[in-house]
Amino acid sequence: MRLKEGAIKVKDLSFPELIGIIDTCFCCLITWLEGHSLAQTVFTCLYVHNPDLIEEPALKAFALGILKVCDIAREKINKAAVFEEEDFQAMTYGFKMANNVTDLRVTGMLKDVEDELQRKVKSTRSRQGEQRNPEVELEHQQCLALFNRIKFTRLLLTALITFTKKEDFFCEFSEQSPCVLSRSLLQTTFLIDNKKVFGTHLMQDMIKDALRYFVSPPVLSYKCCLFNNHQAKDYIDSFVTHCTRPFCSLIQIHGHNRARQRDKLGHILEEFATLQDEQGDHHESSLPEHVCWHVQGRSSIRPTMDTSSVVLTVTLHHCIPTVCLQTMVALDMDGKVRRPQFELDSEQVRYEHRFAPFNSVVTPPPVHYIQFKEMSDLKKYNPPPGSSDLYLAASKHFQQAKLILENVLSPDPEVNRILKVAKPNIVVTKLLAGGHKKDIKVLPEFDFSAHKYFPVVKII
């Protein structure tokens, strides 16, 4: 081995040499996490092959630290199982991962090196009124750079070892393409080995809580006579148990890379459709019992549900897309939308590919391409509306949505987000209806910062 032969320096390394080795190792670590082989990335650095032979304290502590980071990352990624072959290579090819040294020992070594470097940084920094020697200033900057790298290594390793703060990781996690380690940490944090949420709550209980909040079925209400009925409890327990696996799979799918998610979501939709069909058949078979329970419970106080907010949300999610469609059709009529150049496919092919996963779902029924073209065909109107008519209708509907939303007594974040979309779109569509920049073929901008589904239209 070249370390034993003395071909590679193992002591008295300069600051630039240490900084260069550490930076190269971190680049290799990132490359490994992006799907390349461990042997062709991290282990191209000969210092990590056998850190026990290294006599330089800073380099030895770093080499052990980077091995521990790789080992913990590999363990968590394998446990989460949300990677494909292009995402991550888990094989270690027989290389040692510093298993003979404890995590606590490695973090302690890094801390000792960090403290020593910090003392050097303090001893070489400039003092007020002192003439600065260029060589001392260079040494100070190099020592500070090495100190920051060792400290970062220690903090990264400590974070992986004691990863317990779920809220820090969940916050804004769905930003641009997180790496495979980040996705795996999220999975192993939320769903532990026993499929308990955060390791404590059964998934069945979480589904029941979601049902209570979303649809408030009588059988899950403590005030309802059905709550203590054994047969009703058996039915709901059976239903929730059947729901557990698809929901766990759904959570796991969102840990895969974005390119793979669409195909997997299509398959999980089939499972949800099957679940819906089975429960529908089960519901019809138990209608006599339901009628009996209903008659028995008519005299009792039945739980009521405030449906106003639910109705409002459903109405808005139906109306706002319609208004956005009106705006898009009008922009297209004015030549302000760049249409895709179809060469090897067509609009119908793309439409059918985009909505193919929903064909397995019976409710709501899928809208086929021919039906979509008939619904969006303006020639069926007599006379056909012009772009100004559509802009005016869109402005009116955005105004109606704004009035409805402003009258909500306790607006939730979704209401506020839609309001931020409706207000500027009222002005833009009203200007376009009046002929603003009609003859100038300027492509509009669609700003999704206020709402991830409904854009604010901007005409520059």
Short mmCIF file of C-alpha atoms in Angstrom, two decimals:
data_model
loop_
_atom_site.label_atom_id
_atom_site.label_comp_id
_atom_site.label_asym_id
_atom_site.label_seq_id
_atom_site.Cartn_x
_atom_site.Cartn_y
_atom_site.Cartn_z
CA MET A 1 0.00 0.00 0.00
CA ARG A 2 1.35 3.43 -0.98
CA LEU A 3 0.64 4.88 2.48
CA LYS A 4 2.92 2.25 4.06
CA GLU A 5 5.56 2.71 1.40
CA GLY A 6 5.86 6.39 2.25
CA ALA A 7 4.92 7.52 -1.26
CA ILE A 8 2.23 9.76 0.23
CA LYS A 9 2.81 12.29 3.00
CA VAL A 10 1.13 11.31 6.25
CA LYS A 11 2.49 14.09 8.47
CA ASP A 12 3.64 17.71 8.34
CA LEU A 13 1.17 18.64 5.60
CA SER A 14 0.83 22.34 4.87
CA PHE A 15 -2.45 24.24 5.14
CA PRO A 16 -2.93 24.44 1.34
CA GLU A 17 -2.35 20.69 1.03
CA LEU A 18 -4.90 19.91 3.76
CA ILE A 19 -7.45 22.31 2.26
CA GLY A 20 -6.98 20.77 -1.19
CA ILE A 21 -7.47 17.21 0.09
CA ILE A 22 -10.59 18.15 2.09
CA ASP A 23 -12.18 20.08 -0.79
CA THR A 24 -11.54 17.20 -3.19
CA CYS A 25 -13.07 14.70 -0.75
CA PHE A 26 -16.20 16.81 -0.36
CA CYS A 27 -16.54 17.05 -4.15
CA CYS A 28 -16.25 13.25 -4.31
CA LEU A 29 -18.86 12.90 -1.54
CA ILE A 30 -21.36 15.02 -3.49
CA THR A 31 -20.63 13.07 -6.67
CA TRP A 32 -21.29 9.80 -4.81
CA LEU A 33 -24.63 11.12 -3.51
CA GLU A 34 -25.57 12.02 -7.07
CA GLY A 35 -25.43 8.38 -8.14
CA HIS A 36 -21.81 7.49 -8.87
CA SER A 37 -19.82 4.61 -7.43
CA LEU A 38 -18.20 4.95 -4.00
CA ALA A 39 -15.02 3.34 -5.34
CA GLN A 40 -14.79 5.91 -8.14
CA THR A 41 -15.49 8.91 -5.92
CA VAL A 42 -14.68 9.01 -2.20
CA PHE A 43 -12.21 6.11 -2.26
CA THR A 44 -10.12 7.68 -4.99
CA CYS A 45 -8.61 9.52 -2.00
CA LEU A 46 -6.02 7.10 -0.64
CA TYR A 47 -6.06 8.72 2.80
CA VAL A 48 -9.50 7.23 3.60
CA HIS A 49 -8.34 3.67 2.81
CA ASN A 50 -6.56 3.34 6.16
CA PRO A 51 -6.78 6.46 8.37
CA ASP A 52 -4.87 4.70 11.19
CA LEU A 53 -1.63 5.21 9.24
CA ILE A 54 -2.08 9.00 9.08
CA GLU A 55 0.00 10.93 11.60
CA GLU A 56 -1.36 14.40 10.80
CA PRO A 57 -4.14 14.97 13.41
CA ALA A 58 -6.33 17.20 11.21
CA LEU A 59 -6.18 14.86 8.20
CA LYS A 60 -6.73 11.74 10.31
CA ALA A 61 -9.79 13.23 12.04
CA PHE A 62 -11.21 14.40 8.71
CA ALA A 63 -10.65 11.02 7.02
CA LEU A 64 -12.46 9.22 9.84
CA GLY A 65 -15.20 11.84 9.79
CA ILE A 66 -15.84 11.54 6.05
CA LEU A 67 -15.97 7.72 6.35
CA LYS A 68 -18.53 8.01 9.15
CA VAL A 69 -20.60 10.42 7.05
CA CYS A 70 -20.57 7.96 4.15
CA ASP A 71 -21.48 5.02 6.38
CA ILE A 72 -24.40 6.78 8.09
CA ALA A 73 -25.65 8.20 4.79
CA ARG A 74 -25.54 4.76 3.15
CA GLU A 75 -27.43 3.22 6.09
CA LYS A 76 -30.20 5.83 6.03
CA ILE A 77 -30.57 5.76 2.25
CA ASN A 78 -30.81 1.94 2.23
CA LYS A 79 -33.37 2.01 5.04
CA ALA A 80 -35.57 4.57 3.31
CA ALA A 81 -35.48 2.64 -0.01
CA VAL A 82 -36.54 5.61 -2.12
CA PHE A 83 -33.70 5.48 -4.65
CA GLU A 84 -33.32 4.08 -8.12
CA GLU A 85 -30.16 2.80 -9.77
CA GLU A 86 -29.46 6.21 -11.26
CA ASP A 87 -29.85 7.89 -7.85
CA PHE A 88 -27.45 6.02 -5.61
CA GLN A 89 -24.87 3.23 -5.53
CA ALA A 90 -24.88 1.51 -2.14
CA MET A 91 -22.00 -0.95 -2.65
CA THR A 92 -18.84 -0.38 -0.57
CA TYR A 93 -16.68 -2.82 -2.59
CA GLY A 94 -15.13 -4.22 0.58
CA PHE A 95 -13.67 -0.90 1.77
CA LYS A 96 -13.57 -0.32 5.51
CA MET A 97 -15.96 2.34 6.82
CA ALA A 98 -14.14 3.10 10.10
CA ASN A 99 -16.39 0.72 12.05
CA ASN A 100 -13.58 0.11 14.56
CA VAL A 101 -13.93 3.70 15.83
CA THR A 102 -17.05 4.96 17.59
CA ASP A 103 -19.02 7.97 16.36
CA LEU A 104 -18.35 9.75 19.66
CA ARG A 105 -14.61 9.22 19.31
CA VAL A 106 -14.56 10.67 15.78
CA THR A 107 -16.57 13.77 16.73
CA GLY A 108 -14.23 14.21 19.71
CA MET A 109 -11.16 14.04 17.45
CA LEU A 110 -12.68 16.61 15.09
CA LYS A 111 -13.48 18.87 18.04
CA ASP A 112 -9.89 18.64 19.34
CA VAL A 113 -8.50 19.60 15.93
CA GLU A 114 -11.07 22.38 15.65
CA ASP A 115 -10.04 23.83 19.05
CA GLU A 116 -6.35 23.70 18.13
CA LEU A 117 -6.98 25.48 14.83
CA GLN A 118 -9.12 28.08 16.57
CA ARG A 119 -6.21 28.91 18.87
CA LYS A 120 -3.97 29.34 15.84
CA VAL A 121 -6.55 31.58 14.17
CA LYS A 122 -6.69 33.81 17.25
CA SER A 123 -2.90 33.95 17.58
CA THR A 124 -2.37 34.98 13.94
CA ARG A 125 -5.14 37.54 13.51
CA SER A 126 -4.26 41.22 13.26
CA ARG A 127 -4.41 43.53 16.22
CA GLN A 128 -5.43 47.17 16.22
CA GLY A 129 -2.60 49.48 15.19
CA GLU A 130 -0.28 46.60 14.31
CA GLN A 131 1.61 46.55 10.98
CA ARG A 132 0.43 43.40 9.21
CA ASN A 133 3.02 40.94 7.91
CA PRO A 134 1.80 39.48 4.55
CA GLU A 135 3.07 36.00 5.44
CA VAL A 136 1.29 36.04 8.80
CA GLU A 137 -1.90 37.29 7.11
CA LEU A 138 -1.70 34.46 4.57
CA GLU A 139 -1.17 31.92 7.34
CA HIS A 140 -4.16 33.37 9.21
CA GLN A 141 -6.45 33.09 6.17
CA GLN A 142 -5.31 29.52 5.42
CA CYS A 143 -5.72 28.46 9.05
CA LEU A 144 -9.19 30.02 9.14
CA ALA A 145 -10.15 28.18 5.94
CA LEU A 146 -9.01 24.84 7.38
CA PHE A 147 -10.79 25.58 10.66
CA ASN A 148 -14.09 26.22 8.83
CA ARG A 149 -13.80 22.95 6.89
CA ILE A 150 -13.08 20.86 10.00
CA LYS A 151 -15.94 22.53 11.86
CA PHE A 152 -18.31 21.88 8.96
CA THR A 153 -17.30 18.20 8.89
CA ARG A 154 -17.98 17.86 12.62
CA LEU A 155 -21.36 19.61 12.38
CA LEU A 156 -22.41 17.52 9.38
CA LEU A 157 -21.49 14.28 11.15
CA THR A 158 -23.20 15.38 14.37
CA ALA A 159 -26.35 16.31 12.46
CA LEU A 160 -26.51 12.88 10.83
CA ILE A 161 -25.90 11.09 14.14
CA THR A 162 -28.44 13.06 16.17
CA PHE A 163 -31.04 13.74 13.52
CA THR A 164 -34.19 14.25 15.58
CA LYS A 165 -35.61 17.69 14.73
CA LYS A 166 -38.29 16.78 12.22
CA GLU A 167 -39.68 20.28 11.77
CA ASP A 168 -36.31 21.64 10.62
CA PHE A 169 -36.18 19.10 7.82
CA PHE A 170 -39.81 19.16 6.77
CA CYS A 171 -39.82 22.97 6.39
CA GLU A 172 -39.75 23.84 2.70
CA PHE A 173 -38.46 20.36 1.85
CA SER A 174 -40.25 20.15 -1.48
CA GLU A 175 -37.98 22.79 -3.03
CA GLN A 176 -35.91 22.00 -6.09
CA SER A 177 -34.76 18.37 -6.37
CA PRO A 178 -33.38 17.40 -2.95
CA CYS A 179 -30.56 14.86 -3.00
CA VAL A 180 -31.09 11.17 -2.26
CA LEU A 181 -29.71 11.49 1.29
CA SER A 182 -32.14 14.32 2.12
CA ARG A 183 -35.07 12.36 0.71
CA SER A 184 -34.03 9.28 2.67
CA LEU A 185 -33.68 11.20 5.93
CA LEU A 186 -37.21 12.51 5.49
CA GLN A 187 -38.59 9.03 4.89
CA THR A 188 -36.81 7.43 7.86
CA THR A 189 -37.89 10.34 10.05
CA PHE A 190 -41.58 10.27 9.15
CA LEU A 191 -42.13 6.53 8.70
CA ILE A 192 -39.96 4.36 10.93
CA ASP A 193 -39.33 0.61 10.35
CA ASN A 194 -42.58 -0.41 12.01
CA LYS A 195 -44.52 1.98 9.74
CA LYS A 196 -45.41 4.22 12.65
CA VAL A 197 -45.53 7.93 12.00
CA PHE A 198 -42.52 9.44 13.80
CA GLY A 199 -42.11 6.02 15.40
CA THR A 200 -45.02 6.55 17.82
CA HIS A 201 -48.35 6.96 15.99
CA LEU A 202 -50.00 4.14 14.06
CA MET A 203 -50.82 5.00 10.46
CA GLN A 204 -54.36 3.70 11.05
CA ASP A 205 -54.88 6.32 13.78
CA MET A 206 -53.53 9.07 11.52
CA ILE A 207 -55.97 8.07 8.77
CA LYS A 208 -58.87 8.10 11.22
CA ASP A 209 -57.91 11.58 12.42
CA ALA A 210 -57.76 12.76 8.80
CA LEU A 211 -61.21 11.28 8.15
CA ARG A 212 -62.65 13.06 11.20
CA TYR A 213 -61.21 16.36 10.05
CA PHE A 214 -62.04 16.07 6.35
CA VAL A 215 -65.45 14.33 6.10
CA SER A 216 -66.51 13.90 9.74
CA PRO A 217 -68.26 10.52 9.32
CA PRO A 218 -70.79 9.72 12.08
CA VAL A 219 -69.13 6.39 12.90
CA LEU A 220 -66.00 8.27 14.08
CA SER A 221 -67.90 10.81 16.19
CA TYR A 222 -67.91 10.20 19.93
CA LYS A 223 -71.47 11.57 20.19
CA CYS A 224 -72.91 9.18 17.61
CA CYS A 225 -74.58 5.93 18.65
CA LEU A 226 -72.57 4.09 15.99
CA PHE A 227 -69.29 4.89 17.71
CA ASN A 228 -69.70 2.03 20.22
CA ASN A 229 -71.36 -0.38 17.77
CA HIS A 230 -69.03 -3.36 17.35
CA GLN A 231 -70.06 -4.15 13.79
CA ALA A 232 -69.60 -0.55 12.68
CA LYS A 233 -66.19 -0.42 14.38
CA ASP A 234 -65.17 -3.63 12.60
CA TYR A 235 -66.16 -2.13 9.26
CA ILE A 236 -64.22 1.10 9.81
CA ASP A 237 -61.18 -0.75 11.18
CA SER A 238 -61.17 -3.03 8.15
CA PHE A 239 -61.44 -0.06 5.79
CA VAL A 240 -58.64 1.88 7.51
CA THR A 241 -56.39 -1.20 7.57
CA HIS A 242 -56.84 -1.57 3.82
CA CYS A 243 -55.97 2.13 3.43
CA THR A 244 -52.71 1.86 5.36
CA ARG A 245 -50.53 0.26 2.71
CA PRO A 246 -51.51 2.62 -0.16
CA PHE A 247 -50.96 5.68 2.04
CA CYS A 248 -47.57 4.43 3.20
CA SER A 249 -46.67 3.79 -0.43
CA LEU A 250 -47.87 7.28 -1.35
CA ILE A 251 -45.58 8.85 1.24
CA GLN A 252 -42.68 6.71 0.05
CA ILE A 253 -43.30 7.67 -3.59
CA HIS A 254 -42.76 11.32 -2.71
CA GLY A 255 -39.28 10.37 -1.57
CA HIS A 256 -38.27 9.22 -5.05
CA ASN A 257 -36.74 11.54 -7.61
CA ARG A 258 -39.16 13.72 -9.58
CA ALA A 259 -38.62 11.89 -12.86
CA ARG A 260 -39.78 8.58 -11.34
CA GLN A 261 -42.67 9.92 -9.28
CA ARG A 262 -45.19 10.30 -12.10
CA ASP A 263 -45.09 6.64 -13.16
CA LYS A 264 -45.31 5.46 -9.55
CA LEU A 265 -48.20 7.83 -8.78
CA GLY A 266 -50.07 6.34 -11.72
CA HIS A 267 -49.77 2.87 -10.19
CA ILE A 268 -50.81 4.04 -6.72
CA LEU A 269 -53.91 5.66 -8.25
CA GLU A 270 -54.96 2.21 -9.41
CA GLU A 271 -54.72 0.96 -5.82
CA PHE A 272 -56.83 3.85 -4.57
CA ALA A 273 -59.39 3.21 -7.32
CA THR A 274 -59.58 -0.46 -6.32
CA LEU A 275 -59.96 0.57 -2.69
CA GLN A 276 -62.79 2.92 -3.63
CA ASP A 277 -64.59 0.24 -5.66
CA GLU A 278 -64.29 -2.37 -2.92
CA GLN A 279 -65.64 -0.05 -0.26
CA GLY A 280 -68.52 0.93 -2.53
CA ASP A 281 -69.55 -2.71 -2.87
CA HIS A 282 -69.16 -3.19 0.87
CA HIS A 283 -71.28 -0.11 1.53
CA GLU A 284 -74.16 -1.38 -0.64
CA SER A 285 -74.09 -4.81 1.00
CA SER A 286 -74.55 -3.24 4.44
CA LEU A 287 -77.40 -0.86 3.55
CA PRO A 288 -80.01 -2.72 5.67
CA GLU A 289 -77.86 -2.31 8.78
CA HIS A 290 -77.33 1.35 7.95
CA VAL A 291 -81.06 1.90 7.68
CA CYS A 292 -81.57 0.18 11.04
CA TRP A 293 -78.89 2.32 12.72
CA HIS A 294 -80.37 5.43 11.13
CA VAL A 295 -83.84 4.67 12.50
CA GLN A 296 -82.46 3.90 15.95
CA GLY A 297 -80.47 7.10 16.09
CA ARG A 298 -83.06 9.56 14.76
CA SER A 299 -84.15 10.61 18.21
CA SER A 300 -80.57 11.12 19.45
CA ILE A 301 -78.48 14.24 18.93
CA ARG A 302 -76.56 13.79 15.69
CA PRO A 303 -73.21 15.46 15.09
CA THR A 304 -73.38 18.39 12.73
CA MET A 305 -70.66 19.55 10.42
CA ASP A 306 -69.99 23.08 9.29
CA THR A 307 -69.95 22.54 5.55
CA SER A 308 -69.69 26.21 4.56
CA SER A 309 -65.88 26.21 4.38
CA VAL A 310 -65.81 22.88 2.51
CA VAL A 311 -68.40 24.07 -0.02
CA LEU A 312 -66.50 27.34 -0.49
CA THR A 313 -63.20 25.52 -1.08
CA VAL A 314 -64.73 23.12 -3.61
CA THR A 315 -66.51 25.98 -5.40
CA LEU A 316 -63.33 28.04 -5.66
CA HIS A 317 -61.25 25.11 -6.87
CA HIS A 318 -63.87 24.62 -9.60
CA CYS A 319 -64.29 28.28 -10.57
CA ILE A 320 -60.71 29.56 -10.46
CA PRO A 321 -59.40 27.00 -13.00
CA THR A 322 -62.34 27.89 -15.25
CA VAL A 323 -61.43 31.58 -15.07
CA CYS A 324 -57.78 30.78 -15.75
CA LEU A 325 -58.87 28.75 -18.79
CA GLN A 326 -60.92 31.71 -20.08
CA THR A 327 -57.87 33.94 -19.73
CA MET A 328 -55.59 31.44 -21.49
CA VAL A 329 -58.02 30.97 -24.41
CA ALA A 330 -58.27 34.75 -24.84
CA LEU A 331 -54.46 35.13 -24.74
CA ASP A 332 -54.18 32.35 -27.32
CA MET A 333 -56.71 34.11 -29.59
CA ASP A 334 -54.58 37.28 -29.40
CA GLY A 335 -51.43 35.36 -30.31
CA LYS A 336 -49.85 35.93 -26.91
CA VAL A 337 -49.21 32.24 -26.14
CA ARG A 338 -46.29 30.30 -27.57
CA ARG A 339 -47.63 27.01 -28.86
CA PRO A 340 -45.41 23.89 -28.82
CA GLN A 341 -44.00 22.69 -32.13
CA PHE A 342 -45.34 19.17 -32.63
CA GLU A 343 -43.00 16.98 -34.67
CA LEU A 344 -43.18 13.40 -33.44
CA ASP A 345 -46.43 13.73 -31.51
CA SER A 346 -49.54 15.89 -31.29
CA GLU A 347 -51.67 17.74 -28.74
CA GLN A 348 -53.88 14.66 -28.40
CA VAL A 349 -50.91 12.39 -27.69
CA ARG A 350 -49.61 14.75 -25.01
CA TYR A 351 -53.06 15.19 -23.49
CA GLU A 352 -53.69 11.45 -23.30
CA HIS A 353 -50.21 10.80 -21.87
CA ARG A 354 -50.65 13.50 -19.21
CA PHE A 355 -54.03 12.22 -18.01
CA ALA A 356 -53.47 8.48 -18.57
CA PRO A 357 -52.92 7.73 -14.84
CA PHE A 358 -56.40 9.08 -14.05
CA ASN A 359 -58.15 6.62 -16.36
CA SER A 360 -58.15 4.03 -13.56
CA VAL A 361 -60.18 6.34 -11.31
CA VAL A 362 -63.94 6.10 -11.79
CA THR A 363 -64.86 9.11 -9.65
CA PRO A 364 -64.45 11.76 -10.92
CA PRO A 365 -64.88 10.34 -14.42
CA PRO A 366 -61.97 11.00 -16.80
CA VAL A 367 -62.39 13.64 -19.50
CA HIS A 368 -61.27 12.26 -22.86
CA TYR A 369 -59.54 14.43 -25.44
CA ILE A 370 -62.52 14.62 -27.80
CA GLN A 371 -64.75 15.65 -24.91
CA PHE A 372 -62.20 18.28 -23.88
CA LYS A 373 -62.10 19.72 -27.41
CA GLU A 374 -65.90 19.89 -27.52
CA MET A 375 -66.04 21.65 -24.15
CA SER A 376 -63.41 24.24 -25.12
CA ASP A 377 -64.71 24.83 -28.69
CA LEU A 378 -65.94 28.44 -28.96
CA LYS A 379 -67.66 27.81 -32.30
CA LYS A 380 -70.63 26.23 -30.53
CA TYR A 381 -71.64 29.71 -29.35
CA ASN A 382 -73.62 32.01 -31.61
CA PRO A 383 -71.99 34.40 -32.15
CA PRO A 384 -68.59 33.05 -31.00
CA PRO A 385 -67.07 35.23 -28.25
CA GLY A 386 -64.00 37.31 -29.00
CA SER A 387 -60.93 37.67 -26.84
CA SER A 388 -62.26 40.91 -25.29
CA ASP A 389 -65.44 39.09 -24.24
CA LEU A 390 -63.43 36.36 -22.54
CA TYR A 391 -61.16 38.89 -20.79
CA LEU A 392 -64.24 40.74 -19.54
CA ALA A 393 -65.86 37.53 -18.28
CA ALA A 394 -62.61 36.50 -16.56
CA SER A 395 -62.31 39.91 -14.88
CA LYS A 396 -65.90 39.66 -13.66
CA HIS A 397 -65.38 36.18 -12.25
CA PHE A 398 -62.09 37.13 -10.56
CA GLN A 399 -63.98 40.06 -9.00
CA GLN A 400 -66.73 37.73 -7.74
CA ALA A 401 -64.12 35.37 -6.26
CA LYS A 402 -62.45 38.32 -4.52
CA LEU A 403 -65.75 39.46 -2.94
CA ILE A 404 -66.54 35.95 -1.72
CA LEU A 405 -63.08 35.45 -0.26
CA GLU A 406 -63.03 38.82 1.51
CA ASN A 407 -66.24 37.90 3.33
CA VAL A 408 -64.74 34.75 4.85
CA LEU A 409 -64.70 35.30 8.62
CA SER A 410 -61.65 33.19 9.46
CA PRO A 411 -59.64 32.88 6.24
CA ASP A 412 -57.15 30.03 6.07
CA PRO A 413 -53.84 30.28 4.19
CA GLU A 414 -55.41 28.84 1.02
CA VAL A 415 -58.01 31.64 0.94
CA ASN A 416 -55.28 34.26 1.33
CA ARG A 417 -53.21 32.68 -1.44
CA ILE A 418 -56.13 32.69 -3.89
CA LEU A 419 -56.88 36.31 -2.94
CA LYS A 420 -53.31 37.25 -3.90
CA VAL A 421 -53.99 35.69 -7.31
CA ALA A 422 -57.46 37.16 -7.88
CA LYS A 423 -56.68 40.82 -7.08
CA PRO A 424 -53.92 41.48 -9.64
CA ASN A 425 -55.67 39.31 -12.26
CA ILE A 426 -58.77 41.53 -12.01
CA VAL A 427 -56.69 44.51 -13.11
CA VAL A 428 -54.77 42.64 -15.83
CA THR A 429 -57.85 41.06 -17.46
CA LYS A 430 -59.74 44.38 -17.31
CA LEU A 431 -56.85 46.13 -19.08
CA LEU A 432 -56.68 43.39 -21.71
CA ALA A 433 -60.45 43.60 -22.24
CA GLY A 434 -60.00 47.31 -23.02
CA GLY A 435 -57.44 46.51 -25.75
CA HIS A 436 -54.25 47.12 -23.74
CA LYS A 437 -51.24 46.10 -25.90
CA LYS A 438 -53.56 44.09 -28.16
CA ASP A 439 -51.48 44.67 -31.29
CA ILE A 440 -48.15 44.02 -29.56
CA LYS A 441 -47.33 40.30 -29.57
CA VAL A 442 -45.69 40.26 -26.16
CA LEU A 443 -45.75 36.91 -24.38
CA PRO A 444 -47.22 37.14 -20.87
CA GLU A 445 -45.43 35.99 -17.74
CA PHE A 446 -47.09 33.56 -15.33
CA ASP A 447 -46.06 34.12 -11.72
CA PHE A 448 -46.68 31.12 -9.44
CA SER A 449 -45.08 32.64 -6.34
CA ALA A 450 -48.46 33.44 -4.70
CA HIS A 451 -50.07 30.06 -5.47
CA LYS A 452 -48.45 26.97 -6.88
CA TYR A 453 -51.44 26.09 -9.10
CA PHE A 454 -53.06 29.40 -10.10
CA PRO A 455 -50.76 32.05 -11.62
CA VAL A 456 -50.77 35.82 -11.59
CA VAL A 457 -50.75 36.96 -15.23
CA LYS A 458 -48.25 39.72 -16.01
CA ILE A 459 -48.12 41.65 -19.29
CA ILE A 460 -44.78 43.41 -19.64
#
